[in-house]
Each structure stands twice: as structure tokens, then as C-alpha cells.
CSV table of N, CA and C in Angstrom, one decimal:
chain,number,residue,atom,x,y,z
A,237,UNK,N,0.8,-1.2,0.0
A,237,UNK,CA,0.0,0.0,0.0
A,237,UNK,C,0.9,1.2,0.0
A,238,UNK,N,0.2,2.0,-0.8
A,238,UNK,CA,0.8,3.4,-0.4
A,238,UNK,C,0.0,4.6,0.5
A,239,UNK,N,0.5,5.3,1.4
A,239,UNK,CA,0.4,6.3,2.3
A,239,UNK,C,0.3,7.7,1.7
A,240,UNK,N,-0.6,8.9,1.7
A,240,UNK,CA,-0.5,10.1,1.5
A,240,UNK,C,-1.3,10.7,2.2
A,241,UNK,N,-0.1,11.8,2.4
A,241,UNK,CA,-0.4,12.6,3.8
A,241,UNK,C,-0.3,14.6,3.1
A,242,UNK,N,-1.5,14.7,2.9
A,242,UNK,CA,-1.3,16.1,2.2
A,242,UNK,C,-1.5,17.6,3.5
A,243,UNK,N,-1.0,18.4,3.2
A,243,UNK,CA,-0.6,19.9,3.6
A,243,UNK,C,-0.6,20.8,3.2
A,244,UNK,N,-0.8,22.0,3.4
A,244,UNK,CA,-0.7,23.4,3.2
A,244,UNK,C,-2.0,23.8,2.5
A,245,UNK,N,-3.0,23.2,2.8
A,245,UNK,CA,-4.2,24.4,2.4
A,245,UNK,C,-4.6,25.1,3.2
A,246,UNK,N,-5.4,26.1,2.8
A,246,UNK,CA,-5.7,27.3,3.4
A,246,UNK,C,-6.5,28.1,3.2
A,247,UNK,N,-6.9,29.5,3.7
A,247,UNK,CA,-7.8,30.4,3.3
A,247,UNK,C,-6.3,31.5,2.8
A,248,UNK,N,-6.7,32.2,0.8
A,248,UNK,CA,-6.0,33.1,0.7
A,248,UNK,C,-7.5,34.1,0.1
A,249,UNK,N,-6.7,35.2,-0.2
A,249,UNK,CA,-7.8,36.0,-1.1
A,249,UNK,C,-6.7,36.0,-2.6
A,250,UNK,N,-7.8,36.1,-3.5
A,250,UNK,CA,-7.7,36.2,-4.8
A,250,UNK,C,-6.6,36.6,-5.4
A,251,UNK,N,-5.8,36.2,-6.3
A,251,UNK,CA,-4.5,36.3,-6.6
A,251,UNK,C,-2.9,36.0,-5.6
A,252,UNK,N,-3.3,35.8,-4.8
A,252,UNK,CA,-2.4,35.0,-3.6
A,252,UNK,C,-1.7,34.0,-4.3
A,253,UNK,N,-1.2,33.1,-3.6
A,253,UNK,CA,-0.2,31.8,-3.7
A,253,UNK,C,-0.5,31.2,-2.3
A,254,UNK,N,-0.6,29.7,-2.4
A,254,UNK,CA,-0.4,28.3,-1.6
A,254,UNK,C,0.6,27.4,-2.3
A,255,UNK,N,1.1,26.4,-1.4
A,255,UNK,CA,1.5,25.7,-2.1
A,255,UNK,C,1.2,24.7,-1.1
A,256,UNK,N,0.9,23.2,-1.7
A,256,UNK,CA,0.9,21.9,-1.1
A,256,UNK,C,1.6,20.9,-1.2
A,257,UNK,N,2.0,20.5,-0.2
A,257,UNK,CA,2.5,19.3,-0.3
A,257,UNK,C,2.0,17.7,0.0
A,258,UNK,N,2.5,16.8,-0.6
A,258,UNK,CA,2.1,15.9,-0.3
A,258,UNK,C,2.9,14.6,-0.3
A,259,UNK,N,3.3,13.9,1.3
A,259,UNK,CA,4.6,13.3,1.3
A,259,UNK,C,3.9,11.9,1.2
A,260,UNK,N,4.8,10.7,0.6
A,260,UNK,CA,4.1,9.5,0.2
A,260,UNK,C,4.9,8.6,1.0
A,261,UNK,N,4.3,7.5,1.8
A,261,UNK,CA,5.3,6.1,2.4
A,261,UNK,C,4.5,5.0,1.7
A,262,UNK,N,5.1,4.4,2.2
A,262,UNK,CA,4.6,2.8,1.7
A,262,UNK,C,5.2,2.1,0.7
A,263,UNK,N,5.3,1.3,-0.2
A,263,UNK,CA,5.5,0.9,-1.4
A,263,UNK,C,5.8,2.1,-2.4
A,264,UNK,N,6.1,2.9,-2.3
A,264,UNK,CA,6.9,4.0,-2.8
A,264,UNK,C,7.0,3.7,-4.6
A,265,UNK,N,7.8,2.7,-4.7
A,265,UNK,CA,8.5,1.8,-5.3
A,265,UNK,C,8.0,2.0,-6.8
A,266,UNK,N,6.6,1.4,-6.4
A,266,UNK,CA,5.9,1.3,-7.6
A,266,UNK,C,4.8,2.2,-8.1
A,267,UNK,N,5.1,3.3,-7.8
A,267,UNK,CA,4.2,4.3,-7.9
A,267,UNK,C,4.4,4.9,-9.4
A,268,UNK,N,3.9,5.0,-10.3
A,268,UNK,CA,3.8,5.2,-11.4
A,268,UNK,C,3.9,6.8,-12.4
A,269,UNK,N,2.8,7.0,-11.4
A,269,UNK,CA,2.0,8.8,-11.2
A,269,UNK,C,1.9,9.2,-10.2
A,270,UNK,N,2.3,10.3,-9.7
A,270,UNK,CA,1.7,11.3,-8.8
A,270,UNK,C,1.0,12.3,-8.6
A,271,UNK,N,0.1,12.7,-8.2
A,271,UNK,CA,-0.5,14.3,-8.7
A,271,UNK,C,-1.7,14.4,-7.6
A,272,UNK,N,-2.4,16.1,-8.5
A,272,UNK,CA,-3.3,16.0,-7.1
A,272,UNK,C,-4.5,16.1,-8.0
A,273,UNK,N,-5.6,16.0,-7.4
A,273,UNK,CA,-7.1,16.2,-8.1
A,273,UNK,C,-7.8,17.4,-7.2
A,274,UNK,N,-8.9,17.8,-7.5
A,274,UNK,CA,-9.4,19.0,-6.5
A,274,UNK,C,-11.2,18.3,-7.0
A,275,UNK,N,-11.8,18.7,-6.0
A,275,UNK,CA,-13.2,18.8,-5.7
A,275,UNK,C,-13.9,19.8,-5.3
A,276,UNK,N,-14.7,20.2,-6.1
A,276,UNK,CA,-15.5,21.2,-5.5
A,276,UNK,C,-17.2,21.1,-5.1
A,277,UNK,N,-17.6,21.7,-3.9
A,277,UNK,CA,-18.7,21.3,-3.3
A,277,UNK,C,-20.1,21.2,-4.4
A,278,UNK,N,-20.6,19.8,-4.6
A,278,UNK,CA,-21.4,19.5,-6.2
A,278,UNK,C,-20.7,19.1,-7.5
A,279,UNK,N,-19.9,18.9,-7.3
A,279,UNK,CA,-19.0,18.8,-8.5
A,279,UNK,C,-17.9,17.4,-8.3
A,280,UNK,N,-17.8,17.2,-9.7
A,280,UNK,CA,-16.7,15.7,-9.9
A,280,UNK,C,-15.1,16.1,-9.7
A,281,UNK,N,-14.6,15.2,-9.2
A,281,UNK,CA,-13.6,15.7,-8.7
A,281,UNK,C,-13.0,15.2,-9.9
A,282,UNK,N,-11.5,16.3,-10.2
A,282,UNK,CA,-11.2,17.2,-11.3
A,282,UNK,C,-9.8,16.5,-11.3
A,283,UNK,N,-8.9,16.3,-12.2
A,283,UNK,CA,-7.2,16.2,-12.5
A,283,UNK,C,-7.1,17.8,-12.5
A,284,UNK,N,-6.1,18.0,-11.3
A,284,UNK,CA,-5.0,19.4,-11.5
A,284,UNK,C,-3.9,19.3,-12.5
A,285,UNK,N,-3.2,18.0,-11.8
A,285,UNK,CA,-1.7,18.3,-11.8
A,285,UNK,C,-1.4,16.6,-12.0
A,286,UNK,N,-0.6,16.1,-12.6
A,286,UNK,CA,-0.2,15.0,-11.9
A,286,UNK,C,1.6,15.2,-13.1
A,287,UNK,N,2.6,13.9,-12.6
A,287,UNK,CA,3.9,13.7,-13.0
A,287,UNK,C,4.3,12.6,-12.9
A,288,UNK,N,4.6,12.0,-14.0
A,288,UNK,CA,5.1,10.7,-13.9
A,288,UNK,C,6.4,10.4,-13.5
A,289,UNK,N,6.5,9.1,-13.1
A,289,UNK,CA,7.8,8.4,-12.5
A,289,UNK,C,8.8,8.8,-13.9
A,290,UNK,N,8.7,8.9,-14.8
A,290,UNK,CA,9.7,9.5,-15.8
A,290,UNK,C,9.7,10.8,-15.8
A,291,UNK,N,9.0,11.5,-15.0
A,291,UNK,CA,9.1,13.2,-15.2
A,291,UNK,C,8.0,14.0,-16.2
A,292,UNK,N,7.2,13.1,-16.6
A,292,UNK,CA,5.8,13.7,-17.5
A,292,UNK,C,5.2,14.3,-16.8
A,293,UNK,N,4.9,15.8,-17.3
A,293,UNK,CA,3.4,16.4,-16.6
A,293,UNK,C,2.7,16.8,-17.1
A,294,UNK,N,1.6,16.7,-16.5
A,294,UNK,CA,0.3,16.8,-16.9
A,294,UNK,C,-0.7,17.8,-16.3
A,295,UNK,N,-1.2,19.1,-16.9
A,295,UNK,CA,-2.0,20.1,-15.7
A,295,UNK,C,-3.2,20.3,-17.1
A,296,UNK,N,-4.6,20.4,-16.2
A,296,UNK,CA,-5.4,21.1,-17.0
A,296,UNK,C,-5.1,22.4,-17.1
A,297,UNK,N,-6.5,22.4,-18.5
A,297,UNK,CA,-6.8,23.5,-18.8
A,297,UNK,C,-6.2,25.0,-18.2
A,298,UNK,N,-7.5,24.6,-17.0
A,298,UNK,CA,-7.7,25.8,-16.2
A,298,UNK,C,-6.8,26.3,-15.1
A,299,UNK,N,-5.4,25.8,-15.0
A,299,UNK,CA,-4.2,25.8,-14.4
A,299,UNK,C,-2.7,26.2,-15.1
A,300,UNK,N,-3.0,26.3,-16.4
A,300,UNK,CA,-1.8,26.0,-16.7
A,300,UNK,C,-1.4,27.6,-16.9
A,301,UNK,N,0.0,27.6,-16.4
A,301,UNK,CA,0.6,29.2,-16.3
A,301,UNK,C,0.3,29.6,-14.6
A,302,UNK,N,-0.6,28.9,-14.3
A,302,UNK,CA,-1.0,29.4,-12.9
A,302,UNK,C,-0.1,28.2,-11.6
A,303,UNK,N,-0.7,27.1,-11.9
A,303,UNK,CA,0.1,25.7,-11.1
A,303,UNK,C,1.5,25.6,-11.4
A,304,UNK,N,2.1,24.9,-10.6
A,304,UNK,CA,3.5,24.1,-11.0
A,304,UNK,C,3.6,23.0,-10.2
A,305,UNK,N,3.4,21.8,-10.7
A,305,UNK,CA,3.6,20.7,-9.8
A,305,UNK,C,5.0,20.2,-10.0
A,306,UNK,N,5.7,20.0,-8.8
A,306,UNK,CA,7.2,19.4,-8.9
A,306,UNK,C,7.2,18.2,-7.8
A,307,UNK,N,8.4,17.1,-7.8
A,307,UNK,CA,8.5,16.4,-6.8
A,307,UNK,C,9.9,16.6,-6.2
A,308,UNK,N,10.3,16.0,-5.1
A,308,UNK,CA,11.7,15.9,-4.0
A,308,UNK,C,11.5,14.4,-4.2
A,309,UNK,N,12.6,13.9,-4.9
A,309,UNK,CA,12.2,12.1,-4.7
A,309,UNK,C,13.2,11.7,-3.5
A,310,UNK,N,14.1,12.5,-3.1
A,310,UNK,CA,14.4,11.9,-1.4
A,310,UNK,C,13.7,12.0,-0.6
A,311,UNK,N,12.7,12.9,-0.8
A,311,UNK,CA,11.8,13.1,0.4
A,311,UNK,C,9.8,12.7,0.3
A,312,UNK,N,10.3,11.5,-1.1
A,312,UNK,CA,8.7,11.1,-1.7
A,312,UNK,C,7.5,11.6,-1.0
A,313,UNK,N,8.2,13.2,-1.8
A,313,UNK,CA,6.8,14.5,-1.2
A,313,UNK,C,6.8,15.1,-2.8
A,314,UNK,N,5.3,15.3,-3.0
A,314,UNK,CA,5.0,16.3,-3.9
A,314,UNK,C,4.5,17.5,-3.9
A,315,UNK,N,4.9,18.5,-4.9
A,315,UNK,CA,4.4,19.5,-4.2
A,315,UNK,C,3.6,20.3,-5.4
A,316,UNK,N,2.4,20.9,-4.7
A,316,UNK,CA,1.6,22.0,-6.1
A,316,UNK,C,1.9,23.5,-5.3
A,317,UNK,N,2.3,23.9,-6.0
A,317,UNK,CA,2.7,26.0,-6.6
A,317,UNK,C,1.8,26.4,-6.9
A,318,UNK,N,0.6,27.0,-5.8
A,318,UNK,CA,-0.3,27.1,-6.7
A,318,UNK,C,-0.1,29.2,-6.5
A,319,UNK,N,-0.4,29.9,-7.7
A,319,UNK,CA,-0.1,30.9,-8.0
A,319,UNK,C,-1.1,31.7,-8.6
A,320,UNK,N,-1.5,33.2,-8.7
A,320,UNK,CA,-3.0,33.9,-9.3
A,320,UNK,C,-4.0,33.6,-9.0
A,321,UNK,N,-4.1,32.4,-7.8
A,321,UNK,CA,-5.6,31.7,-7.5
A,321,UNK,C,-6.8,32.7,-7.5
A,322,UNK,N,-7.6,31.7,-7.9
A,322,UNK,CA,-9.1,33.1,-8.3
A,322,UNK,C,-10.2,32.1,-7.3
A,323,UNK,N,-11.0,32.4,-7.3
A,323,UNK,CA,-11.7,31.9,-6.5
A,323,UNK,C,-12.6,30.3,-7.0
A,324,UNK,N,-12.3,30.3,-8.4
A,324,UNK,CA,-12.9,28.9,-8.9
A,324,UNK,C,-11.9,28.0,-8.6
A,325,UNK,N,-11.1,28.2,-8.2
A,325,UNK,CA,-9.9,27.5,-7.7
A,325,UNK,C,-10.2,26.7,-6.0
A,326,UNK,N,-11.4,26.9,-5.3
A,326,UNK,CA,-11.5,27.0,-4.3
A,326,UNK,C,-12.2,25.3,-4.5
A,327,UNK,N,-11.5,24.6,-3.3
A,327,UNK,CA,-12.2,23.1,-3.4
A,327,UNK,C,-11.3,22.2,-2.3
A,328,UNK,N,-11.8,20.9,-2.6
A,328,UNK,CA,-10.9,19.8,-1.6
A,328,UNK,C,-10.1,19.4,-2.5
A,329,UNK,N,-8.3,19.8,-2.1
A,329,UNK,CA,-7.4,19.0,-3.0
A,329,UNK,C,-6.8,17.7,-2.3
A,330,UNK,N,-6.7,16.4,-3.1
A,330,UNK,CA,-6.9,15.5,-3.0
A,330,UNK,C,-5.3,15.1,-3.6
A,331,UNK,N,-4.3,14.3,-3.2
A,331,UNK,CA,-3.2,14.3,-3.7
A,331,UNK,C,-2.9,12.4,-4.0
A,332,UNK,N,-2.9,12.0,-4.9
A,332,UNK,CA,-3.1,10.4,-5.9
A,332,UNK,C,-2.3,9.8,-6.1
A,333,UNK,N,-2.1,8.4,-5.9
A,333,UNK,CA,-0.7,7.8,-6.2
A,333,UNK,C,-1.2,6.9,-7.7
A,334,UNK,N,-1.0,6.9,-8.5
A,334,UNK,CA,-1.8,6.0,-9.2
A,334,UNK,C,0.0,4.4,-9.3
A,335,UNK,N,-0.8,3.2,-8.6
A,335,UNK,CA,0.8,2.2,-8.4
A,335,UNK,C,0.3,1.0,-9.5
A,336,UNK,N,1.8,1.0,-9.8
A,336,UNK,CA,1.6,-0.4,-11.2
A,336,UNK,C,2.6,-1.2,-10.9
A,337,UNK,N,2.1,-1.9,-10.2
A,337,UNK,CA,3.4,-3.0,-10.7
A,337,UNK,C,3.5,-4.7,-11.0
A,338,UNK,N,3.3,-4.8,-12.3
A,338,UNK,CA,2.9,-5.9,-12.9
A,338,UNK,C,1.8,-6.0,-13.3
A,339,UNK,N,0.8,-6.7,-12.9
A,339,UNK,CA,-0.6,-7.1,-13.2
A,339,UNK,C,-1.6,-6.3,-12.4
A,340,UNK,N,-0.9,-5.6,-11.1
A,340,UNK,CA,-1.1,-5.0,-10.0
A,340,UNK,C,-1.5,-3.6,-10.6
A,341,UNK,N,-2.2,-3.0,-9.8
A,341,UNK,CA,-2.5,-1.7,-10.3
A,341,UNK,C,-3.9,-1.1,-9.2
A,342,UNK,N,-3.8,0.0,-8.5
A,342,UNK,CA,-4.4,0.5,-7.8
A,342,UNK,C,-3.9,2.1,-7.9
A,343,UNK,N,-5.4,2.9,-7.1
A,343,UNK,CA,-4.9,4.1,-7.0
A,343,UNK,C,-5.1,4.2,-5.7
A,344,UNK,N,-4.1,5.6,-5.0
A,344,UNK,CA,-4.5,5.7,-3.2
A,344,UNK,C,-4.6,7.4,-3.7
A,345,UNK,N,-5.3,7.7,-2.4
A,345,UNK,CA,-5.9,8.9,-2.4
A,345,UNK,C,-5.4,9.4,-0.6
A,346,UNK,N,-5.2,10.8,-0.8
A,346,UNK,CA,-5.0,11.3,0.6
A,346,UNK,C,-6.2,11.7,1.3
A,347,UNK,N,-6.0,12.6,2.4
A,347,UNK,CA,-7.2,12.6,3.0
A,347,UNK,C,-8.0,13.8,2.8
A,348,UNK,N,-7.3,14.9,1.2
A,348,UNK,CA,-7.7,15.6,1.2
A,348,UNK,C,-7.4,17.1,1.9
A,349,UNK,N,-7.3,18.8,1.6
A,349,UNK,CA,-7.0,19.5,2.3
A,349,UNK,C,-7.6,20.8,1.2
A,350,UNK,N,-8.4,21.3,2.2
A,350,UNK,CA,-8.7,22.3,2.2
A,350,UNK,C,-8.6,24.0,1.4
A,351,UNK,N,-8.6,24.0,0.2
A,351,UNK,CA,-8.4,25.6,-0.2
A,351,UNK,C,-9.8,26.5,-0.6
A,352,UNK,N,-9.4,27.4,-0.1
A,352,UNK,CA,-10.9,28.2,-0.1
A,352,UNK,C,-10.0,29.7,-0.8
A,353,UNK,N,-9.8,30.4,-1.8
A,353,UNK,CA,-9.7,31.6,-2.1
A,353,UNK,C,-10.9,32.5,-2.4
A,354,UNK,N,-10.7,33.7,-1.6
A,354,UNK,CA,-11.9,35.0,-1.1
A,354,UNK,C,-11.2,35.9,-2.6
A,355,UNK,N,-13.0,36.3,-3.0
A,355,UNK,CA,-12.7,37.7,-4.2
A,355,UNK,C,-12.3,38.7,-2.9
């Protein structure tokens, strides 16, 4: 199994910066992808950001120029830059291991953390 333990959300106002992190234990090993997803209250929870174990990334739409997701692989923590936040930006971010190894294949999910940005 893998472990994710996410941080740093918060209340900013509009055009501010957060950044999150999110440190991963467990089977580390076979973690494929990493990234975060966000939810917002009625709504399907969304891909932000995610980076593959080769260094691929991937951000929507509605982030890109604004997000930076990077990782520390000594410290199997990832982290989202979040930057210009507007207030649609405001939801539960959720940080995802997607693990493959062999025939094996699961996704783990954190417990989720909090951003709320005020106009």
C-alpha cells in the first residue's frame, strides 16, 4: 500500500499563492504517477496536476501558467505552486498515487485538504 499525507491548504484571497505538499510512504517503489485532483462542493472531482515516475506532466486546462507541480524524490513528497488563485480555484485537494506493478495496479488517495480563495 501506499500512504498520502497532504498539507498546506488554506484560506487566501484572490490572486495570492499556496503551495501543497504531499509526502508519500509505503511501497513508494511502484508508484507510477503522482498528482493532485481538487473537488469542489457538487461537482466531480477534477485532475489538477499530476507527474510521472519519468518526469511527464500533466495540468489542465484551467491551471496551466498558474500551477507548478514538482517532486523531491528523497523526500517522496510532492508539491503543487499554486499561483494567481481566483476563487474557482476553491475546493478539496486530494493528492493520488496512481501504483503499477505488474498485473497489480491501484490508486491511493489522501485525505484531502482544504483551499478556499476569497474575491
Amino acid at each position: 500500500q501506499v500512504q498520502l499525507v497532504e498539507s498546506g491548504g488554506g484560506l487566501v484571497q484572490a490572486g495570492g499563492s499556496l503551495r501543497l505538499s504531499c509526502a508519500a510512504s509505503g511501497r513508494t517503489f511502484g508508484v507510477s504517477a503522482i498528482g493532485w485532483y481538487r473537488q469542489a462542493p457538487g461537482k466531480q472531482r477534477d485532475l489538477v496536476a499530476t507527474i510521472s515516475s519519468g518526469g511527464d506532466i500533466n495540468y489542465a486546462d484551467s491551471v496551466k501558467g498558474r500551477f507548478t507541480i514538482s517532486r523531491d524524490n528523497a523526500k517522496n513528497t510532492v508539491y503543487l505552486q499554486m499561483n494567481s488563485l481566483k476563487p474557482e480555484d476553491t475546493a478539496v485537494y486530494y493528492c493520488n498515487a496512481h501504483y503499477a506493478v505488474g498485473q497489480l495496479k491501484a490508486d491511493y488517495w489522501g485525505q484531502g485538504t482544504q483551499v478556499t480563495v476569497s474575491s
